[in-house]
């Protein structure tokens, strides 16, 4: 009799809902009071990888969740997605602040690292496979986190961003800020000076650095393609890699792939006729991360 009831209840239960985006209230130290959203697939891999996906200015965790195909890749490959969300500064990340540009300095960067630690702990994630990506302001934050927290992230992908530290000292890094010197590609530094900004973010650090992909549209007038070249010069200096080749038509006819060293640590993609922002290429990015074979 009891068994029948149980079977009846099970049969009447609705089909399990597919994993969706959930808000997480208490994830740890959060000095700038930003928000955390998470997507945990129903079929989680053992020791799952984690990808942190950062929205552009004016965006949100929820809007960025529905603007790429990353959630379906997470579902089929069992990795976790974290969507940080900032209500501050016209919903742009604080990439101009010393706090975020300093290891353990606070700012949005330290809040995002709290989200990563919370997720690693709660879902027994793989600390060796934590990745960052973002679009526009989120791409700027990708470069910022790669510089300030090289110990946390294995690789990253920046779609239409700026070099680490490019916007520092000139007010807010938003399209509304009076000073657009950085976004217009007009900060002049040598590759070594760009590299020094990264090295000085975490003095004495000698461990691995996040591998990076830098994507940019050549028709971008809001954040000029020179900003992506500066990021590539910066990271090539940090890695000690030479610009080895240009490959036209990769990943598609409008693009040129610029390769540093053997391309496993640093590469860029510049799209002819592509404006702001360069579209997220989930497959190319996840292959570079090593999540897709
Ligand atoms: C960010 O916005 C939240 C919510 O409005 C606010 O509580 C917090 O103080 C802001 N943080 C900064 C650094 O402005
Ligand atoms: C804008 O920022 C640049 C770079 O930090 C600085 O050299 C320049 O003086 C600033 N311009 C104004 C008007 O503040
Ligand atoms: C790649 O192309 C750029 C722009 O034409 C050029 O300045 C650069 O020297 C090229 N790099 C290599 C390694 O061929």
Coordinates of C-alpha atoms and ligand atoms in Angstrom, one line a residue:
X1 CA 0.0 0.0 0.0
X2 CA 2.8 2.4 1.0
X3 CA 4.8 1.4 -2.0
X4 CA 1.9 2.1 -4.3
X5 CA 1.5 5.6 -2.8
X6 CA 5.2 6.3 -3.3
X7 CA 5.1 5.1 -6.9
X8 CA 2.0 7.2 -7.5
X9 CA 3.7 10.3 -6.1
X10 CA 6.7 9.8 -8.3
X11 CA 4.6 9.4 -11.4
X12 CA 2.7 12.5 -10.6
X13 CA 5.9 14.6 -10.0
X14 CA 6.7 17.0 -12.8
X15 CA 9.7 16.4 -14.9
X16 CA 12.9 17.7 -13.3
X17 CA 13.5 21.3 -14.5
X18 CA 16.7 21.8 -16.4
X19 CA 19.4 23.6 -14.5
X20 CA 19.0 27.4 -14.6
X21 CA 20.7 30.5 -13.3
X22 CA 20.5 30.9 -9.5
X23 CA 21.4 33.8 -7.3
X24 CA 23.8 33.1 -4.4
X25 CA 23.5 35.4 -1.4
X26 CA 26.5 34.7 0.9
X27 CA 29.6 33.7 -1.0
X28 CA 32.2 35.4 1.2
X29 CA 34.1 38.6 1.3
X30 CA 32.4 41.1 -1.0
X31 CA 33.8 44.6 -0.4
X32 CA 32.0 46.3 -3.3
X33 CA 28.7 44.5 -2.7
X34 CA 28.3 43.0 -6.2
X35 CA 26.0 40.0 -6.9
X36 CA 26.7 36.4 -7.8
X37 CA 24.7 34.1 -10.0
X38 CA 25.6 30.5 -10.8
X39 CA 24.6 27.9 -13.3
X40 CA 25.3 24.3 -12.1
X41 CA 24.4 21.7 -14.7
X42 CA 22.2 18.8 -13.7
X43 CA 25.0 16.4 -14.8
X44 CA 28.0 17.9 -13.1
X45 CA 31.4 16.4 -14.0
X46 CA 33.5 15.1 -11.1
X47 CA 35.9 17.9 -10.1
X48 CA 34.2 20.3 -12.4
X49 CA 35.9 23.2 -14.2
X50 CA 34.6 26.7 -13.5
X51 CA 34.1 29.5 -16.0
X52 CA 33.5 33.0 -14.8
X53 CA 31.6 35.0 -17.4
X54 CA 31.6 38.8 -17.0
X55 CA 29.0 41.1 -18.5
X56 CA 29.6 44.4 -20.5
X57 CA 28.8 47.9 -19.1
X58 CA 25.1 48.3 -18.6
X59 CA 24.7 44.5 -18.7
X60 CA 23.8 42.1 -15.9
X61 CA 24.5 38.5 -14.8
X62 CA 21.1 37.4 -16.1
X63 CA 21.4 39.2 -19.5
X64 CA 24.9 37.8 -20.1
X65 CA 23.6 34.4 -19.2
X66 CA 21.2 34.5 -22.2
X67 CA 23.6 36.2 -24.6
X68 CA 26.0 33.3 -25.3
X69 CA 25.7 29.6 -25.8
X70 CA 27.9 28.9 -22.7
X71 CA 25.0 27.5 -20.6
X72 CA 24.4 24.7 -23.2
X73 CA 28.1 23.9 -23.4
X74 CA 28.1 23.8 -19.6
X75 CA 25.2 21.4 -19.6
X76 CA 26.8 19.0 -22.2
X77 CA 30.3 19.2 -20.6
X78 CA 29.4 19.4 -16.9
X79 CA 31.3 22.6 -16.0
X80 CA 30.0 25.4 -13.8
X81 CA 29.3 28.9 -14.9
X82 CA 29.6 31.9 -12.5
X83 CA 28.0 35.1 -13.6
X84 CA 29.1 38.1 -11.4
X85 CA 26.9 41.1 -11.6
X86 CA 27.7 44.7 -10.7
X87 CA 25.1 47.3 -9.8
X88 CA 27.8 50.0 -9.5
X89 CA 29.3 52.6 -11.9
X90 CA 26.6 52.2 -14.7
X91 CA 27.0 48.5 -14.3
X92 CA 30.7 48.6 -15.4
X93 CA 33.5 46.7 -13.5
X94 CA 36.0 48.8 -11.4
X95 CA 39.0 48.1 -13.7
X96 CA 40.4 51.6 -13.1
X97 CA 40.7 51.1 -9.3
X98 CA 44.0 50.3 -7.6
X99 CA 42.0 47.8 -5.4
X100 CA 41.1 45.6 -8.3
X101 CA 44.5 46.1 -9.9
X102 CA 46.3 44.8 -6.8
X103 CA 46.5 41.2 -5.6
X104 CA 44.3 40.9 -2.5
X105 CA 43.7 44.6 -2.8
X106 CA 39.9 44.4 -2.6
X107 CA 37.5 45.8 -5.2
X108 CA 35.3 43.8 -7.6
X109 CA 38.3 41.5 -8.3
X110 CA 38.4 40.2 -4.8
X111 CA 34.6 39.7 -4.7
X112 CA 34.9 37.6 -7.9
X113 CA 37.7 35.6 -6.4
X114 CA 35.4 35.0 -3.3
X115 CA 32.8 33.6 -5.7
X116 CA 35.4 31.2 -7.2
X117 CA 36.5 30.0 -3.8
X118 CA 32.9 29.5 -2.7
X119 CA 32.2 27.5 -5.8
X120 CA 35.3 25.4 -5.6
X121 CA 34.5 24.5 -2.1
X122 CA 30.8 23.8 -2.5
X123 CA 31.0 21.7 -5.6
X124 CA 34.4 20.2 -5.2
X125 CA 35.6 22.0 -8.2
X126 CA 39.0 21.7 -9.9
X127 CA 41.2 24.6 -8.7
X128 CA 43.5 24.0 -11.6
X129 CA 40.7 24.6 -14.1
X130 CA 39.2 28.0 -13.3
X131 CA 38.7 30.3 -16.3
X132 CA 37.6 33.9 -16.9
X133 CA 35.9 35.5 -19.9
X134 CA 34.0 38.6 -20.6
X135 CA 32.8 41.2 -23.1
X136 CA 33.8 44.9 -23.2
X137 CA 33.9 45.9 -19.5
X138 CA 33.9 42.2 -18.7
X139 CA 36.9 41.8 -21.1
X140 CA 38.7 44.6 -19.2
X141 CA 38.0 42.7 -16.0
X142 CA 39.3 39.5 -17.6
X143 CA 42.7 41.3 -18.1
X144 CA 42.5 42.8 -14.6
X145 CA 41.9 39.4 -12.9
X146 CA 44.5 37.7 -15.0
X147 CA 47.0 40.3 -13.6
X148 CA 45.9 40.5 -10.0
X149 CA 45.1 36.8 -9.4
X150 CA 47.4 34.8 -11.6
X151 CA 47.3 32.1 -8.9
X152 CA 43.5 31.6 -9.3
X153 CA 42.9 31.4 -13.1
X154 CA 44.3 28.9 -15.6
X155 CA 43.2 30.8 -18.7
X156 CA 41.0 33.6 -20.0
X157 CA 39.4 35.2 -23.0
X158 CA 38.8 38.9 -23.5
X159 CA 36.3 40.1 -26.1
X160 CA 36.9 43.8 -26.9
X161 CA 38.7 44.9 -23.7
X162 CA 41.8 46.8 -22.7
X163 CA 45.2 45.9 -21.2
X164 CA 45.7 45.5 -17.5
X165 CA 46.0 49.0 -15.9
X166 CA 45.2 50.9 -19.1
X167 CA 42.3 52.9 -17.5
X168 CA 43.9 53.4 -14.2
X169 CA 44.2 57.0 -12.9
X170 CA 41.7 58.5 -15.3
X171 CA 38.4 58.3 -13.4
X172 CA 35.8 55.8 -14.3
X173 CA 36.4 53.2 -17.0
X174 CA 33.0 53.7 -18.6
X175 CA 31.8 54.9 -22.0
X176 CA 30.3 57.9 -20.1
X177 CA 33.6 59.0 -18.5
X178 CA 35.0 62.3 -19.6
X179 CA 38.5 60.9 -20.2
X180 CA 38.5 58.2 -23.0
X181 CA 42.3 58.2 -23.5
X182 CA 42.6 54.5 -22.8
X183 CA 39.6 53.3 -24.7
X184 CA 40.7 55.4 -27.7
X185 CA 44.0 53.5 -27.7
X186 CA 46.0 56.6 -26.9
X187 CA 48.0 55.5 -23.8
X188 CA 51.6 55.1 -24.9
X189 CA 53.7 52.5 -23.1
X190 CA 56.4 50.2 -24.2
X191 CA 55.7 46.4 -23.9
X192 CA 58.0 46.3 -20.8
X193 CA 56.1 49.2 -19.2
X194 CA 52.8 47.4 -19.9
X195 CA 54.3 44.2 -18.5
X196 CA 55.6 46.0 -15.4
X197 CA 52.0 47.0 -14.5
X198 CA 51.1 43.3 -14.4
X199 CA 54.3 42.3 -12.5
X200 CA 53.7 45.1 -9.9
X201 CA 50.2 43.9 -9.3
X202 CA 51.5 40.9 -7.4
X203 CA 55.2 41.6 -6.5
X204 CA 57.3 38.6 -5.9
X205 CA 54.9 36.2 -7.7
X206 CA 56.8 33.6 -9.7
X207 CA 54.1 31.0 -10.5
X208 CA 52.1 30.3 -13.6
X209 CA 50.2 33.1 -15.4
X210 CA 46.8 32.7 -17.0
X211 CA 47.0 31.8 -20.8
X212 CA 45.0 34.4 -22.8
X213 CA 43.0 34.9 -25.9
X214 CA 42.4 38.5 -27.0
X215 CA 39.5 39.1 -29.5
X216 CA 38.8 42.5 -31.0
X217 CA 36.9 44.1 -33.9
X218 CA 39.0 46.2 -36.3
X219 CA 35.9 48.5 -36.8
X220 CA 35.5 49.2 -33.1
X221 CA 35.4 52.9 -32.4
X222 CA 34.3 52.7 -28.8
X223 CA 37.2 50.6 -27.6
X224 CA 39.8 50.9 -30.3
X225 CA 41.7 47.8 -31.6
X226 CA 44.9 49.4 -30.4
X227 CA 43.7 48.5 -26.9
X228 CA 43.9 44.8 -27.9
X229 CA 47.3 45.2 -29.4
X230 CA 48.5 46.8 -26.1
X231 CA 47.1 43.9 -24.2
X232 CA 48.9 41.5 -26.5
X233 CA 52.2 43.5 -26.1
X234 CA 51.7 43.4 -22.3
X235 CA 51.1 39.7 -22.0
X236 CA 53.8 38.8 -24.6
X237 CA 56.2 40.8 -22.4
X238 CA 55.0 39.0 -19.2
X239 CA 55.3 35.6 -20.8
X240 CA 58.5 36.5 -22.7
X241 CA 57.0 35.4 -26.0
X242 CA 57.7 36.7 -29.5
X243 CA 55.0 37.5 -32.1
X244 CA 55.5 34.4 -34.2
X245 CA 53.0 34.6 -37.0
X246 CA 49.7 36.0 -38.5
X247 CA 47.2 33.6 -39.9
X248 CA 44.5 35.1 -42.1
X249 CA 41.1 33.5 -42.3
X250 CA 41.1 32.0 -38.7
X251 CA 38.6 31.3 -37.2
X252 CA 36.6 32.6 -40.2
X253 CA 37.2 34.6 -43.3
X254 CA 36.9 38.1 -41.7
X255 CA 39.5 37.3 -39.0
X256 CA 43.3 37.2 -38.6
X257 CA 44.8 35.1 -35.8
X258 CA 47.9 36.6 -34.3
X259 CA 50.1 34.0 -32.6
X260 CA 52.7 34.5 -29.9
X261 CA 55.2 31.7 -29.4
X262 CA 53.4 28.4 -30.2
X263 CA 50.0 30.0 -29.5
X264 CA 49.2 27.9 -26.4
X265 CA 49.7 30.8 -24.0
X266 CA 48.8 33.8 -26.0
X267 CA 46.9 34.6 -29.2
X268 CA 44.7 37.3 -30.6
X269 CA 41.9 37.4 -33.2
X270 CA 41.1 40.6 -35.1
X271 CA 37.9 40.8 -37.1
X272 CA 37.7 43.0 -40.3
X273 CA 34.4 45.0 -40.2
X274 CA 33.7 43.8 -36.7
X275 CA 32.6 46.6 -34.3
X276 CA 31.9 46.7 -30.6
X277 CA 31.8 44.0 -29.4
X278 CA 33.5 41.1 -31.0
X279 CA 31.1 38.2 -30.8
X280 CA 31.9 35.4 -28.3
X281 CA 33.2 32.4 -30.0
X282 CA 32.4 29.7 -27.4
X283 CA 33.9 26.8 -29.2
X284 CA 37.3 28.4 -30.0
X285 CA 37.5 29.7 -26.4
X286 CA 36.5 26.4 -24.7
X287 CA 39.0 24.6 -26.9
X288 CA 41.8 27.0 -25.9
X289 CA 40.7 26.5 -22.2
X290 CA 41.0 22.8 -22.7
X291 CA 37.4 22.1 -21.7
X292 CA 36.5 21.0 -25.3
X293 CA 38.7 18.6 -27.1
Ligands
LIG1 C1 27.7 48.9 -5.3 O1 26.3 49.0 -5.3 C2 25.7 48.5 -4.1 C3 24.2 48.4 -4.3 O2 23.7 49.6 -4.7 C4 26.1 49.3 -2.9 O3 25.6 48.8 -1.7 C5 27.6 49.3 -2.8 O4 28.1 50.2 -1.8 C6 28.2 49.8 -4.2 N1 29.7 49.6 -4.1 C7 30.5 50.5 -4.5 C8 32.0 50.2 -4.3 O5 30.1 51.6 -5.0
LIG2 C1 43.2 61.6 -19.4 O1 44.0 60.5 -19.0 C2 45.3 60.5 -19.5 C3 46.0 59.2 -19.1 O2 45.9 58.9 -17.8 C4 46.1 61.7 -18.9 O3 47.4 61.7 -19.4 C5 45.3 63.0 -19.3 O4 46.0 64.1 -18.6 C6 43.9 62.9 -18.9 N1 43.2 64.1 -19.4 C7 42.4 64.9 -18.7 C8 41.8 66.0 -19.4 O5 42.3 64.7 -17.5
LIG3 C1 51.6 40.6 -38.4 O1 50.9 41.6 -39.1 C2 51.2 42.9 -38.6 C3 50.3 43.9 -39.3 O2 50.5 43.8 -40.7 C4 52.7 43.2 -38.7 O3 53.0 44.5 -38.2 C5 53.4 42.2 -38.0 O4 54.8 42.4 -38.1 C6 53.1 40.8 -38.4 N1 53.7 39.8 -37.5 C7 54.3 38.8 -37.9 C8 55.0 37.9 -36.9 O5 54.4 38.5 -39.1

